[in-house]
PDB file of N, CA and C in Angstrom:
ATOM      1  N   UNK A  50       0.793  -1.426   0.101  1.00 63.00           N
ATOM      2  CA  UNK A  50       0.095  -0.001   0.051  1.00 63.00           C
ATOM      3  C   UNK A  50       1.282   1.066  -0.382  1.00 63.00           C
ATOM      4  N   UNK A  51       0.622   2.244  -0.844  1.00 69.00           N
ATOM      5  CA  UNK A  51       1.118   3.592  -1.078  1.00 69.00           C
ATOM      6  C   UNK A  51       0.552   4.907   0.015  1.00 69.00           C
ATOM      7  N   UNK A  52       1.388   5.039   0.360  1.00 75.00           N
ATOM      8  CA  UNK A  52       0.712   6.535   1.645  1.00 75.00           C
ATOM      9  C   UNK A  52       1.724   7.292   1.503  1.00 75.00           C
ATOM     10  N   UNK A  53       0.817   8.679   1.703  1.00 79.00           N
ATOM     11  CA  UNK A  53       1.202  10.091   1.732  1.00 79.00           C
ATOM     12  C   UNK A  53       2.260  10.555   2.735  1.00 79.00           C
ATOM     13  N   UNK A  54       3.272  11.043   2.148  1.00 82.00           N
ATOM     14  CA  UNK A  54       4.080  11.174   2.868  1.00 82.00           C
ATOM     15  C   UNK A  54       3.600  12.033   4.150  1.00 82.00           C
ATOM     16  N   UNK A  55       4.212  12.059   5.384  1.00 87.00           N
ATOM     17  CA  UNK A  55       3.522  12.992   6.622  1.00 87.00           C
ATOM     18  C   UNK A  55       4.491  14.419   6.759  1.00 87.00           C
ATOM     19  N   UNK A  56       3.780  15.196   7.562  1.00 89.00           N
ATOM     20  CA  UNK A  56       4.088  16.809   7.470  1.00 89.00           C
ATOM     21  C   UNK A  56       5.532  17.413   7.217  1.00 89.00           C
ATOM     22  N   UNK A  57       6.306  16.473   8.389  1.00 89.00           N
ATOM     23  CA  UNK A  57       7.733  16.769   8.357  1.00 89.00           C
ATOM     24  C   UNK A  57       8.185  16.376   7.177  1.00 89.00           C
ATOM     25  N   UNK A  58       8.449  15.230   6.279  1.00 88.00           N
ATOM     26  CA  UNK A  58       8.692  14.915   5.261  1.00 88.00           C
ATOM     27  C   UNK A  58       7.810  15.964   4.159  1.00 88.00           C
ATOM     28  N   UNK A  59       7.130  16.400   3.500  1.00 90.00           N
ATOM     29  CA  UNK A  59       6.694  16.849   2.821  1.00 90.00           C
ATOM     30  C   UNK A  59       6.874  18.304   3.405  1.00 90.00           C
ATOM     31  N   UNK A  60       7.874  18.709   4.140  1.00 91.00           N
ATOM     32  CA  UNK A  60       8.508  20.450   4.355  1.00 91.00           C
ATOM     33  C   UNK A  60       9.421  20.255   4.237  1.00 91.00           C
ATOM     34  N   UNK A  61      10.438  19.110   3.800  1.00 90.00           N
ATOM     35  CA  UNK A  61      11.696  18.558   2.928  1.00 90.00           C
ATOM     36  C   UNK A  61      11.310  18.841   1.853  1.00 90.00           C
ATOM     37  N   UNK A  62      10.576  18.075   1.722  1.00 91.00           N
ATOM     38  CA  UNK A  62      10.591  18.265  -0.109  1.00 91.00           C
ATOM     39  C   UNK A  62       9.986  19.488  -0.629  1.00 91.00           C
ATOM     40  N   UNK A  63       9.628  20.311   0.008  1.00 92.00           N
ATOM     41  CA  UNK A  63       9.767  21.969  -0.301  1.00 92.00           C
ATOM     42  C   UNK A  63      10.168  22.341  -0.272  1.00 92.00           C
ATOM     43  N   UNK A  64      11.402  22.265   0.515  1.00 91.00           N
ATOM     44  CA  UNK A  64      12.699  22.726   0.394  1.00 91.00           C
ATOM     45  C   UNK A  64      13.659  22.107  -0.456  1.00 91.00           C
ATOM     46  N   UNK A  65      13.595  21.398  -0.392  1.00 92.00           N
ATOM     47  CA  UNK A  65      14.739  20.735  -1.148  1.00 92.00           C
ATOM     48  C   UNK A  65      14.605  20.769  -2.872  1.00 92.00           C
ATOM     49  N   UNK A  66      15.595  20.577  -3.625  1.00 92.00           N
ATOM     50  CA  UNK A  66      15.379  20.822  -4.807  1.00 92.00           C
ATOM     51  C   UNK A  66      16.015  19.652  -6.025  1.00 92.00           C
ATOM     52  N   UNK A  67      17.246  19.014  -5.023  1.00 94.00           N
ATOM     53  CA  UNK A  67      17.439  17.695  -5.992  1.00 94.00           C
ATOM     54  C   UNK A  67      17.348  16.450  -5.143  1.00 94.00           C
ATOM     55  N   UNK A  68      16.901  15.421  -5.885  1.00 94.00           N
ATOM     56  CA  UNK A  68      16.561  14.670  -5.566  1.00 94.00           C
ATOM     57  C   UNK A  68      17.420  13.038  -6.288  1.00 94.00           C
ATOM     58  N   UNK A  69      18.255  12.301  -5.404  1.00 95.00           N
ATOM     59  CA  UNK A  69      18.396  11.644  -6.047  1.00 95.00           C
ATOM     60  C   UNK A  69      17.796   9.933  -6.761  1.00 95.00           C
ATOM     61  N   UNK A  70      18.385   9.636  -8.332  1.00 96.00           N
ATOM     62  CA  UNK A  70      16.984   8.938  -8.510  1.00 96.00           C
ATOM     63  C   UNK A  70      17.614   7.814  -8.944  1.00 96.00           C
ATOM     64  N   UNK A  71      17.164   6.784  -8.913  1.00 97.00           N
ATOM     65  CA  UNK A  71      18.198   5.604  -9.097  1.00 97.00           C
ATOM     66  C   UNK A  71      16.788   4.074  -9.572  1.00 97.00           C
ATOM     67  N   UNK A  72      17.376   4.347 -10.935  1.00 97.00           N
ATOM     68  CA  UNK A  72      16.442   3.300 -11.852  1.00 97.00           C
ATOM     69  C   UNK A  72      17.288   2.077 -12.574  1.00 97.00           C
ATOM     70  N   UNK A  73      16.939   0.983 -13.081  1.00 97.00           N
ATOM     71  CA  UNK A  73      17.389   0.117 -13.257  1.00 97.00           C
ATOM     72  C   UNK A  73      17.913   0.112 -14.443  1.00 97.00           C
ATOM     73  N   UNK A  74      19.484  -0.115 -15.138  1.00 97.00           N
ATOM     74  CA  UNK A  74      19.586  -0.436 -16.183  1.00 97.00           C
ATOM     75  C   UNK A  74      19.511  -2.171 -16.728  1.00 97.00           C
ATOM     76  N   UNK A  75      19.249  -2.219 -18.124  1.00 96.00           N
ATOM     77  CA  UNK A  75      19.137  -3.193 -18.595  1.00 96.00           C
ATOM     78  C   UNK A  75      19.615  -4.786 -18.083  1.00 96.00           C
ATOM     79  N   UNK A  76      21.022  -4.464 -17.494  1.00 97.00           N
ATOM     80  CA  UNK A  76      21.704  -5.339 -16.902  1.00 97.00           C
ATOM     81  C   UNK A  76      21.383  -5.380 -15.244  1.00 97.00           C
ATOM     82  N   UNK A  77      20.544  -5.040 -14.904  1.00 96.00           N
ATOM     83  CA  UNK A  77      19.553  -5.353 -13.726  1.00 96.00           C
ATOM     84  C   UNK A  77      20.612  -4.177 -12.646  1.00 96.00           C
ATOM     85  N   UNK A  78      21.946  -3.466 -13.017  1.00 97.00           N
ATOM     86  CA  UNK A  78      22.922  -2.224 -12.480  1.00 97.00           C
ATOM     87  C   UNK A  78      22.137  -1.358 -11.772  1.00 97.00           C
ATOM     88  N   UNK A  79      22.399  -0.508 -10.706  1.00 97.00           N
ATOM     89  CA  UNK A  79      21.778   0.491 -10.761  1.00 97.00           C
ATOM     90  C   UNK A  79      22.364   1.439 -11.419  1.00 97.00           C
ATOM     91  N   UNK A  80      21.307   2.796 -11.725  1.00 97.00           N
ATOM     92  CA  UNK A  80      22.081   3.759 -12.589  1.00 97.00           C
ATOM     93  C   UNK A  80      21.390   5.384 -11.803  1.00 97.00           C
ATOM     94  N   UNK A  81      22.689   5.632 -10.896  1.00 96.00           N
ATOM     95  CA  UNK A  81      21.804   6.785 -10.101  1.00 96.00           C
ATOM     96  C   UNK A  81      22.366   8.264 -10.497  1.00 96.00           C
ATOM     97  N   UNK A  82      21.235   8.555 -10.336  1.00 95.00           N
ATOM     98  CA  UNK A  82      21.536  10.306 -10.877  1.00 95.00           C
ATOM     99  C   UNK A  82      20.946  11.606 -10.249  1.00 95.00           C
ATOM    100  N   UNK A  83      21.565  12.599  -9.818  1.00 95.00           N
ATOM    101  CA  UNK A  83      20.839  13.541  -9.278  1.00 95.00           C
ATOM    102  C   UNK A  83      19.455  14.334 -10.185  1.00 95.00           C
ATOM    103  N   UNK A  84      18.637  14.971  -9.739  1.00 96.00           N
ATOM    104  CA  UNK A  84      17.374  14.925 -10.763  1.00 96.00           C
ATOM    105  C   UNK A  84      16.491  16.424  -9.660  1.00 96.00           C
ATOM    106  N   UNK A  85      16.424  17.201 -10.676  1.00 96.00           N
ATOM    107  CA  UNK A  85      15.409  18.292 -10.280  1.00 96.00           C
ATOM    108  C   UNK A  85      13.630  17.995 -10.295  1.00 96.00           C
ATOM    109  N   UNK A  86      13.410  18.274  -8.638  1.00 96.00           N
ATOM    110  CA  UNK A  86      12.161  17.432  -9.202  1.00 96.00           C
ATOM    111  C   UNK A  86      11.145  18.057  -8.417  1.00 96.00           C
ATOM    112  N   UNK A  87       9.612  18.545  -7.948  1.00 95.00           N
ATOM    113  CA  UNK A  87       8.372  18.783  -7.693  1.00 95.00           C
ATOM    114  C   UNK A  87       7.954  17.591  -6.995  1.00 95.00           C
ATOM    115  N   UNK A  88       7.144  17.585  -6.286  1.00 93.00           N
ATOM    116  CA  UNK A  88       6.061  16.729  -5.149  1.00 93.00           C
ATOM    117  C   UNK A  88       5.495  17.289  -4.965  1.00 93.00           C
ATOM    118  N   UNK A  89       4.209  16.924  -5.771  1.00 92.00           N
ATOM    119  CA  UNK A  89       2.976  17.843  -5.441  1.00 92.00           C
ATOM    120  C   UNK A  89       1.785  17.484  -6.240  1.00 92.00           C
ATOM    121  N   UNK A  90       0.292  17.750  -5.127  1.00 90.00           N
ATOM    122  CA  UNK A  90      -0.423  16.486  -5.725  1.00 90.00           C
ATOM    123  C   UNK A  90       0.034  14.734  -4.927  1.00 90.00           C
ATOM    124  N   UNK A  91       0.733  14.393  -4.568  1.00 88.00           N
ATOM    125  CA  UNK A  91       1.000  12.871  -4.199  1.00 88.00           C
ATOM    126  C   UNK A  91       1.490  12.825  -5.414  1.00 88.00           C
ATOM    127  N   UNK A  92       2.156  13.515  -6.464  1.00 91.00           N
ATOM    128  CA  UNK A  92       2.955  13.167  -7.701  1.00 91.00           C
ATOM    129  C   UNK A  92       4.102  13.307  -7.581  1.00 91.00           C
ATOM    130  N   UNK A  93       4.803  12.999  -8.332  1.00 91.00           N
ATOM    131  CA  UNK A  93       6.911  13.122  -8.354  1.00 91.00           C
ATOM    132  C   UNK A  93       6.216  13.265  -9.849  1.00 91.00           C
ATOM    133  N   UNK A  94       7.457  14.633 -10.146  1.00 95.00           N
ATOM    134  CA  UNK A  94       7.779  15.535 -11.167  1.00 95.00           C
ATOM    135  C   UNK A  94       8.987  15.782 -11.504  1.00 95.00           C
ATOM    136  N   UNK A  95       9.973  15.010 -12.107  1.00 94.00           N
ATOM    137  CA  UNK A  95      11.497  14.819 -12.278  1.00 94.00           C
ATOM    138  C   UNK A  95      11.554  15.678 -13.531  1.00 94.00           C
ATOM    139  N   UNK A  96      12.523  16.530 -13.462  1.00 93.00           N
ATOM    140  CA  UNK A  96      12.883  16.825 -14.445  1.00 93.00           C
ATOM    141  C   UNK A  96      13.995  16.160 -15.358  1.00 93.00           C
ATOM    142  N   UNK A  97      13.923  16.232 -16.308  1.00 93.00           N
ATOM    143  CA  UNK A  97      14.729  15.306 -17.172  1.00 93.00           C
ATOM    144  C   UNK A  97      14.246  15.703 -19.000  1.00 93.00           C
ATOM    145  N   UNK A  98      15.622  14.705 -20.092  1.00 93.00           N
ATOM    146  CA  UNK A  98      15.171  15.111 -20.861  1.00 93.00           C
ATOM    147  C   UNK A  98      14.587  13.357 -21.854  1.00 93.00           C
ATOM    148  N   UNK A  99      13.700  13.454 -22.655  1.00 90.00           N
ATOM    149  CA  UNK A  99      13.003  12.360 -22.551  1.00 90.00           C
ATOM    150  C   UNK A  99      13.840  10.887 -23.950  1.00 90.00           C
ATOM    151  N   UNK A 100      15.323  11.308 -24.255  1.00 92.00           N
ATOM    152  CA  UNK A 100      16.782  10.194 -24.354  1.00 92.00           C
ATOM    153  C   UNK A 100      17.111  10.022 -23.701  1.00 92.00           C
ATOM    154  N   UNK A 101      17.062  10.521 -22.419  1.00 95.00           N
ATOM    155  CA  UNK A 101      18.339  10.051 -21.320  1.00 95.00           C
ATOM    156  C   UNK A 101      18.502   8.982 -21.000  1.00 95.00           C
ATOM    157  N   UNK A 102      18.729   8.011 -20.368  1.00 96.00           N
ATOM    158  CA  UNK A 102      19.158   6.558 -20.397  1.00 96.00           C
ATOM    159  C   UNK A 102      17.980   6.545 -18.665  1.00 96.00           C
ATOM    160  N   UNK A 103      17.998   7.615 -18.521  1.00 96.00           N
ATOM    161  CA  UNK A 103      16.899   6.935 -16.678  1.00 96.00           C
ATOM    162  C   UNK A 103      15.859   6.980 -17.578  1.00 96.00           C
ATOM    163  N   UNK A 104      15.426   7.306 -18.437  1.00 96.00           N
ATOM    164  CA  UNK A 104      14.202   7.187 -19.027  1.00 96.00           C
ATOM    165  C   UNK A 104      13.997   6.273 -19.788  1.00 96.00           C
ATOM    166  N   UNK A 105      14.877   6.199 -20.600  1.00 96.00           N
ATOM    167  CA  UNK A 105      14.774   4.148 -21.058  1.00 96.00           C
ATOM    168  C   UNK A 105      14.715   3.402 -20.131  1.00 96.00           C
ATOM    169  N   UNK A 106      15.369   3.311 -19.059  1.00 97.00           N
ATOM    170  CA  UNK A 106      15.159   2.611 -17.885  1.00 97.00           C
ATOM    171  C   UNK A 106      13.782   2.264 -17.369  1.00 97.00           C
ATOM    172  N   UNK A 107      13.044   3.332 -17.224  1.00 96.00           N
ATOM    173  CA  UNK A 107      12.403   3.309 -16.134  1.00 96.00           C
ATOM    174  C   UNK A 107      10.859   2.757 -17.792  1.00 96.00           C
ATOM    175  N   UNK A 108      11.241   2.912 -18.612  1.00 96.00           N
ATOM    176  CA  UNK A 108      10.249   2.411 -20.154  1.00 96.00           C
ATOM    177  C   UNK A 108      10.471   1.050 -19.764  1.00 96.00           C
ATOM    178  N   UNK A 109      11.067   0.537 -19.186  1.00 97.00           N
ATOM    179  CA  UNK A 109      11.792  -1.150 -19.744  1.00 97.00           C
ATOM    180  C   UNK A 109      11.249  -1.351 -18.199  1.00 97.00           C
ATOM    181  N   UNK A 110      11.406  -0.607 -17.068  1.00 97.00           N
ATOM    182  CA  UNK A 110      11.413  -1.410 -15.729  1.00 97.00           C
ATOM    183  C   UNK A 110      10.883   0.115 -14.550  1.00 97.00           C
ATOM    184  N   UNK A 111       9.441  -0.281 -14.248  1.00 96.00           N
ATOM    185  CA  UNK A 111       9.070   1.393 -13.769  1.00 96.00           C
ATOM    186  C   UNK A 111      10.117   1.036 -12.211  1.00 96.00           C
ATOM    187  N   UNK A 112      10.345   0.365 -11.827  1.00 95.00           N
ATOM    188  CA  UNK A 112      11.064   0.221 -10.590  1.00 95.00           C
ATOM    189  C   UNK A 112      12.145   1.339 -10.191  1.00 95.00           C
ATOM    190  N   UNK A 113      11.596   2.471  -9.478  1.00 95.00           N
ATOM    191  CA  UNK A 113      12.912   3.233  -9.296  1.00 95.00           C
ATOM    192  C   UNK A 113      12.660   3.558  -7.700  1.00 95.00           C
ATOM    193  N   UNK A 114      13.889   3.920  -6.871  1.00 94.00           N
ATOM    194  CA  UNK A 114      13.859   4.462  -5.678  1.00 94.00           C
ATOM    195  C   UNK A 114      14.612   6.365  -5.315  1.00 94.00           C
ATOM    196  N   UNK A 115      14.153   7.102  -4.775  1.00 92.00           N
ATOM    197  CA  UNK A 115      14.729   8.147  -4.302  1.00 92.00           C
ATOM    198  C   UNK A 115      14.950   8.489  -2.902  1.00 92.00           C
ATOM    199  N   UNK A 116      16.535   9.215  -3.121  1.00 92.00           N
ATOM    200  CA  UNK A 116      16.746   9.508  -1.631  1.00 92.00           C
ATOM    201  C   UNK A 116      17.042  11.023  -1.881  1.00 92.00           C
ATOM    202  N   UNK A 117      16.425  11.626  -0.716  1.00 89.00           N
ATOM    203  CA  UNK A 117      17.184  12.870  -0.397  1.00 89.00           C
ATOM    204  C   UNK A 117      18.588  13.478   0.040  1.00 89.00           C
ATOM    205  N   UNK A 118      19.372  14.289  -0.164  1.00 84.00           N
ATOM    206  CA  UNK A 118      20.353  14.459   0.291  1.00 84.00           C
ATOM    207  C   UNK A 118      20.645  14.160   1.632  1.00 84.00           C
ATOM    208  N   UNK A 119      21.631  13.850   2.627  1.00 77.00           N
ATOM    209  CA  UNK A 119      21.718  13.608   3.708  1.00 77.00           C
ATOM    210  C   UNK A 119      21.303  14.804   4.639  1.00 77.00           C
ATOM    211  N   UNK A 120      21.041  14.817   6.005  1.00 61.00           N
ATOM    212  CA  UNK A 120      20.747  15.713   6.322  1.00 61.00           C
ATOM    213  C   UNK A 120      21.987  17.099   7.139  1.00 61.00           C
ATOM    214  N   UNK A 121      23.296  16.437   6.976  1.00 55.00           N
ATOM    215  CA  UNK A 121      23.927  17.614   6.967  1.00 55.00           C
ATOM    216  C   UNK A 121      24.744  18.285   6.098  1.00 55.00           C
ATOM    217  N   UNK A 122      24.500  17.810   4.491  1.00 53.00           N
ATOM    218  CA  UNK A 122      24.610  18.363   3.604  1.00 53.00           C
ATOM    219  C   UNK A 122      23.534  19.440   3.030  1.00 53.00           C
ATOM    220  N   UNK A 123      22.057  19.537   3.813  1.00 50.00           N
ATOM    221  CA  UNK A 123      21.130  19.962   3.842  1.00 50.00           C
ATOM    222  C   UNK A 123      21.259  21.132   4.922  1.00 50.00           C
ATOM    223  N   UNK A 124      21.908  21.186   6.046  1.00 54.00           N
ATOM    224  CA  UNK A 124      22.208  21.830   6.287  1.00 54.00           C
ATOM    225  C   UNK A 124      23.144  23.070   6.451  1.00 54.00           C
ATOM    226  N   UNK A 125      23.982  22.708   5.083  1.00 48.00           N
ATOM    227  CA  UNK A 125      25.335  23.342   4.528  1.00 48.00           C
ATOM    228  C   UNK A 125      24.629  24.343   3.470  1.00 48.00           C
ATOM    229  N   UNK A 126      23.689  24.483   3.054  1.00 49.00           N
ATOM    230  CA  UNK A 126      23.434  25.089   2.010  1.00 49.00           C
ATOM    231  C   UNK A 126      22.892  26.574   2.625  1.00 49.00           C
TER     232      UNK A 126
END
């Protein structure tokens, strides 16, 4: 079951501008890239070009993971 993030997470998503997106290459190895994003109305909007590797990876296998920068780097900005 997918649930919406809590208030603390939503506040962080509103502050952050970059998230790390992990997709799977055709051989199953991870492809990890920083991307601009917007989380709005329970949907993720990811900034990328349609010919990028990550888009082809998602078309072939929609499983992805997202990670925000750690707390220390967030405080240093």
